[in-house]
mmCIF file of C-alpha atoms in Angstrom:
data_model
loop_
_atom_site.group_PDB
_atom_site.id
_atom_site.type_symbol
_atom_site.label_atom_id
_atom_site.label_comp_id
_atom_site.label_asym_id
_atom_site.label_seq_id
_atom_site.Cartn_x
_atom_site.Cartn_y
_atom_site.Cartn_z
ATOM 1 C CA UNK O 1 58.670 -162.142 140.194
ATOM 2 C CA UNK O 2 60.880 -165.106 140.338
ATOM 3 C CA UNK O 3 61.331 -164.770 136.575
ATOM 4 C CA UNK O 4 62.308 -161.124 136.713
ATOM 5 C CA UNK O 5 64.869 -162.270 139.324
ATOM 6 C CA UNK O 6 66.548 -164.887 137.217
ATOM 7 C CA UNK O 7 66.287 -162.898 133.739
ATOM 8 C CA UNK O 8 68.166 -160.091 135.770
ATOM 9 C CA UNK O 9 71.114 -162.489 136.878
ATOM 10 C CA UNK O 10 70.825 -163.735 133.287
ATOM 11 C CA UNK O 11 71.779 -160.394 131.745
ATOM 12 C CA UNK O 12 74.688 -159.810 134.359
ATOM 13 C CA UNK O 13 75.785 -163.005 132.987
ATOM 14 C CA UNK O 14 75.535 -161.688 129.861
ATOM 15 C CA UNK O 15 78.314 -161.111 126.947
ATOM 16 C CA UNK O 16 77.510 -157.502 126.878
ATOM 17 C CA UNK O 17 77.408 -157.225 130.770
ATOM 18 C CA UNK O 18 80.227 -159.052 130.859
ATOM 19 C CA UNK O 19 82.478 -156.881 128.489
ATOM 20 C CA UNK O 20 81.213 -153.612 130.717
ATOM 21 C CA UNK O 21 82.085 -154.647 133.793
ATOM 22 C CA UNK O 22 85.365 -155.937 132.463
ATOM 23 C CA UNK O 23 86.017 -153.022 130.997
ATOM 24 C CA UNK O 24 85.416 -150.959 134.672
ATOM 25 C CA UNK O 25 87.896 -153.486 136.240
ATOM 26 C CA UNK O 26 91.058 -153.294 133.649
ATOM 27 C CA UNK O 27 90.225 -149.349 134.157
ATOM 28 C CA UNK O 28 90.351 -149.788 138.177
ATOM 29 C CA UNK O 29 93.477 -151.970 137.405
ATOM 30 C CA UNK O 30 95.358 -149.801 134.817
ATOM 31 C CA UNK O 31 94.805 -146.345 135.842
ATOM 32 C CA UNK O 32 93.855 -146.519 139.772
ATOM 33 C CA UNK O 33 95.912 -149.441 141.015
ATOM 34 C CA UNK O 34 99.374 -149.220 138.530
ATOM 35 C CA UNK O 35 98.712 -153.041 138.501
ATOM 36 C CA UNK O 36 99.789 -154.186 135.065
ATOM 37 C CA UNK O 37 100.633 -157.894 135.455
ATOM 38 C CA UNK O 38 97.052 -158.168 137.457
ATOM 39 C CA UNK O 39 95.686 -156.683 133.970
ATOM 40 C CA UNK O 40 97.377 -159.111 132.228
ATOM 41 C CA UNK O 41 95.898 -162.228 133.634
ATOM 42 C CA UNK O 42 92.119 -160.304 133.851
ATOM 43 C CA UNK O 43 92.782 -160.262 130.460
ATOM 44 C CA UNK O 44 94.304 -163.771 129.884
ATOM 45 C CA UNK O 45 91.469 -165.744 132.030
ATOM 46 C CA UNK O 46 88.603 -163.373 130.615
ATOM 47 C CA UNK O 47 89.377 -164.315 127.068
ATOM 48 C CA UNK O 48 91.029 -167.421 127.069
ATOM 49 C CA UNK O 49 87.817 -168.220 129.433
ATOM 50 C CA UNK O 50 85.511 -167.459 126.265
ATOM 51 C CA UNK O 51 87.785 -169.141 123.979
ATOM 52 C CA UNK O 52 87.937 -172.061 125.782
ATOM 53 C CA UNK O 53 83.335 -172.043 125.806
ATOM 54 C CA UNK O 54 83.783 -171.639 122.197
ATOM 55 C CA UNK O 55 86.018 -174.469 121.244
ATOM 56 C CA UNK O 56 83.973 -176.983 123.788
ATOM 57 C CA UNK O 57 80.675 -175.754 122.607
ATOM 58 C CA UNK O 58 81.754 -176.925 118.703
ATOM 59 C CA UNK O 59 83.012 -179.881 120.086
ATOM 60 C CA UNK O 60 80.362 -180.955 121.943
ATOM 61 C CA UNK O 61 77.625 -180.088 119.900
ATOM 62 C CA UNK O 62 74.817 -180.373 122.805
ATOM 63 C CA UNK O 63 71.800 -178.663 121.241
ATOM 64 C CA UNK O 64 69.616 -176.772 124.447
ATOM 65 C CA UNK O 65 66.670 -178.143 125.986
ATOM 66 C CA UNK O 66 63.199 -177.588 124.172
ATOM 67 C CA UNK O 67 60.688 -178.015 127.082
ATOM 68 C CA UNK O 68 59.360 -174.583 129.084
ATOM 69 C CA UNK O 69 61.884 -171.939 127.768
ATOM 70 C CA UNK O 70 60.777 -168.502 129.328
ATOM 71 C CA UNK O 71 63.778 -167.169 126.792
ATOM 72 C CA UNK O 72 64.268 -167.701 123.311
ATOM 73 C CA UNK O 73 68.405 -168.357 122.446
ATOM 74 C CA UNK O 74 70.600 -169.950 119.500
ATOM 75 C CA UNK O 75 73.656 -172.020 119.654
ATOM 76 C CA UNK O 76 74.758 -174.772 121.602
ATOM 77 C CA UNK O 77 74.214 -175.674 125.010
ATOM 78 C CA UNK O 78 77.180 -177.161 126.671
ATOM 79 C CA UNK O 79 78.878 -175.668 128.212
ATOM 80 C CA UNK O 80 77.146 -172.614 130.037
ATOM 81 C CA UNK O 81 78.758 -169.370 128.396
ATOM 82 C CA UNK O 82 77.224 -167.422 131.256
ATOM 83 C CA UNK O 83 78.422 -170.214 133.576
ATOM 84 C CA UNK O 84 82.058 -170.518 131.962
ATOM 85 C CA UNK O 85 82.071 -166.408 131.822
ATOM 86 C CA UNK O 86 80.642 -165.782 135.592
ATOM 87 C CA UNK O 87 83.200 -168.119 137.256
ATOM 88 C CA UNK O 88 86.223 -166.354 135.222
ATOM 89 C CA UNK O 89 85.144 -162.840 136.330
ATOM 90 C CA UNK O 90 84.010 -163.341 139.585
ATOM 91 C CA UNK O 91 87.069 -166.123 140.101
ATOM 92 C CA UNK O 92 89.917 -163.618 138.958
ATOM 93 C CA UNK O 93 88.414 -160.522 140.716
ATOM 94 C CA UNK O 94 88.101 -162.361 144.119
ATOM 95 C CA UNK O 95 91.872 -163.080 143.365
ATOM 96 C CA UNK O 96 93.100 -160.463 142.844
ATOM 97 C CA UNK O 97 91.267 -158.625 145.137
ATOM 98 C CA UNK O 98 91.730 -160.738 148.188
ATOM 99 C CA UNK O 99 95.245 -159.636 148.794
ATOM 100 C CA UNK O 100 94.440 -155.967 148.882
ATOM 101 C CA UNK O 101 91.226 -156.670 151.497
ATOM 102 C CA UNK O 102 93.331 -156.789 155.217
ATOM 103 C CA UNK O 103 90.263 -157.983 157.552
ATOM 104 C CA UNK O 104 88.931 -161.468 157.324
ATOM 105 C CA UNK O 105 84.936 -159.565 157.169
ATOM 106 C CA UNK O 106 85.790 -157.851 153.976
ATOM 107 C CA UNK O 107 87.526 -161.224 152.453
ATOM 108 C CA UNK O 108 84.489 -163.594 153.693
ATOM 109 C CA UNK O 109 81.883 -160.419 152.050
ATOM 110 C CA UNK O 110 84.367 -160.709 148.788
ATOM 111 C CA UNK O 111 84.095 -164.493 148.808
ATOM 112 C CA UNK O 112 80.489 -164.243 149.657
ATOM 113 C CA UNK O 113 79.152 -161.949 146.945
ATOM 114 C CA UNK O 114 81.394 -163.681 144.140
ATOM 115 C CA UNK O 115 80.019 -167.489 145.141
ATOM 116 C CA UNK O 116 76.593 -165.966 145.454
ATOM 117 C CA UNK O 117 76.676 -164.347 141.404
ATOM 118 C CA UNK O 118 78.690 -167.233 140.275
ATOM 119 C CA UNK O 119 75.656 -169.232 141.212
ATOM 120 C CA UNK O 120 73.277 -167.438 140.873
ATOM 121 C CA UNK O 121 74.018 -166.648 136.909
ATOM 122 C CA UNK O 122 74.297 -170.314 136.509
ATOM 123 C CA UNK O 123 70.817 -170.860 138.346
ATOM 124 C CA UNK O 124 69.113 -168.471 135.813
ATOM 125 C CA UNK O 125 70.194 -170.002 132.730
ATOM 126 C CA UNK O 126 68.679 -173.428 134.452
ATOM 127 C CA UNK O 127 65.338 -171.916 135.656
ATOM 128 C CA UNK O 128 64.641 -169.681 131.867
ATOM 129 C CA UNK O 129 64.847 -173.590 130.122
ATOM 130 C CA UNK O 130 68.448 -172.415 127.862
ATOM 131 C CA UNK O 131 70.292 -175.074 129.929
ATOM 132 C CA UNK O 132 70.698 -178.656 131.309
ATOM 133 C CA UNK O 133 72.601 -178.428 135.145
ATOM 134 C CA UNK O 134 74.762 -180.498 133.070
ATOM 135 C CA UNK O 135 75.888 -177.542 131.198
ATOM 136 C CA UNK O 136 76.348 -175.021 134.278
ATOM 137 C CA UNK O 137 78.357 -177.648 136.039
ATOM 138 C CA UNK O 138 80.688 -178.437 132.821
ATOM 139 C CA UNK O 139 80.789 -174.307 132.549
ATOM 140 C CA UNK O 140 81.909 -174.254 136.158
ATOM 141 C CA UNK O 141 84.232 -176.868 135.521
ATOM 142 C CA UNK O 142 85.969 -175.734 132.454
ATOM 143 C CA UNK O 143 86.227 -172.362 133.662
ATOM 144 C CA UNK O 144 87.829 -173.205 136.914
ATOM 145 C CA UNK O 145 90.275 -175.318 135.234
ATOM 146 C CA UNK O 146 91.302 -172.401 133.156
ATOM 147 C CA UNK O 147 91.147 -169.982 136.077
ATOM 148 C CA UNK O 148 93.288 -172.464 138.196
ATOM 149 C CA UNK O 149 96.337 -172.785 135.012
ATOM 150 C CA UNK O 150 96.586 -168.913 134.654
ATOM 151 C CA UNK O 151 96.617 -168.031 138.453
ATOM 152 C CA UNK O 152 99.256 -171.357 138.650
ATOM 153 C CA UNK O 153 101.072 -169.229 135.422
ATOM 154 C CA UNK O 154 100.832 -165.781 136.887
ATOM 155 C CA UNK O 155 102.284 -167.041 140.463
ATOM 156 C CA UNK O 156 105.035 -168.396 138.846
ATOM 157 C CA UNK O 157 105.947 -165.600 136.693
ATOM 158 C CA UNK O 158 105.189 -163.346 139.785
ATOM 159 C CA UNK O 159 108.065 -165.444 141.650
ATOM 160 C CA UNK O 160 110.416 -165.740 139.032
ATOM 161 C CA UNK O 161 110.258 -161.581 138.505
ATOM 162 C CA UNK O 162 110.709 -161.130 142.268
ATOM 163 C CA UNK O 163 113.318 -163.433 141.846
ATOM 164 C CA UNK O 164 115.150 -161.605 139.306
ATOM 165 C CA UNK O 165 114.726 -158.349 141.279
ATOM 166 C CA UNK O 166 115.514 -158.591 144.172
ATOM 167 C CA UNK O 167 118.465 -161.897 143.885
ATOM 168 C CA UNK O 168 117.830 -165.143 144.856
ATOM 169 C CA UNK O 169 117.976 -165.658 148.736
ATOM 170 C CA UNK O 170 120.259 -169.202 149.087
#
């Protein structure tokens, strides 16, 4: 049962499952909430997020463990994909999400259920043998570095618009 479990997170971790729900959210963010710079970082920390996997992953060259694989998978091992790709959708939809959430329950549930996949996608990949913790913490890592720059980018921007718009206040 336990395997079931983890191979379940595994696929929402997934590049496929990743690219669906990503596609839901720029839809939600386009055409439901008029939000265009929001799309613009999804966008940025989605794919510079998988950029970033791919340029460590042929750096590091860190082939995957051999012992007790319940899965079967090519390509290197560090860092996590799923790992790097979890924390840069669940990281930029709790952002930009938070602000539009007005009670403190619905924030903490947000906060909650993102923490919970983040980790529990990077658990998965541990448990079916395709990673080292090694790699899900380095995945974590990279990704929240990346995730941290374009929110630090996008803030900045977001300031120096309102700025602009509405005159400086000295």
């Amino acid at each position: 049962m336990l395997t079931i479990i983890m191979n379940f997170f595994s696929f929402i971790g997934s590049t496929s499952s990743v690219i669906v729900l990503s596609l839901f959210i720029l839809f939600f963010l386009y055409k439901v909430l008029h939000h265009r710079s929001e799309l613009i970082l999804f966008i940025s920390v989605v794919l510079g997020s998988s950029i970033l996997n791919l340029i460590l992953k042929l750096f590091f060259h860190r082939a995957r463990p051999d012992l007790h694989r319940f899965i079967e998978i090519h390509g290197y091992s560090f860092p996590s994909g799923h790992a790097m790709g979890a924390f840069a959708v669940y990281g930029v939809l709790s952002f930009l999400l938070w602000r539009h959430i007005p009670t403190r329950l619905g924030r903490s549930i947000l906060t909650i259920i993102s923490i919970t996949m983040i980790i529990l996608i990077g658990i998965s990949r541990i448990y079916l043998g395709v990673h080292y913790p090694s790699d899900i913490i380095g995945g974590y890592l990279a990704s929240s570095f990346w995730l941290t720059l374009a929110i630090w980018f996008y803030q900045r921007y977001q300031e120096k618009f309102y700025k602009q718009k509405h005159g400086s206040e000295s």
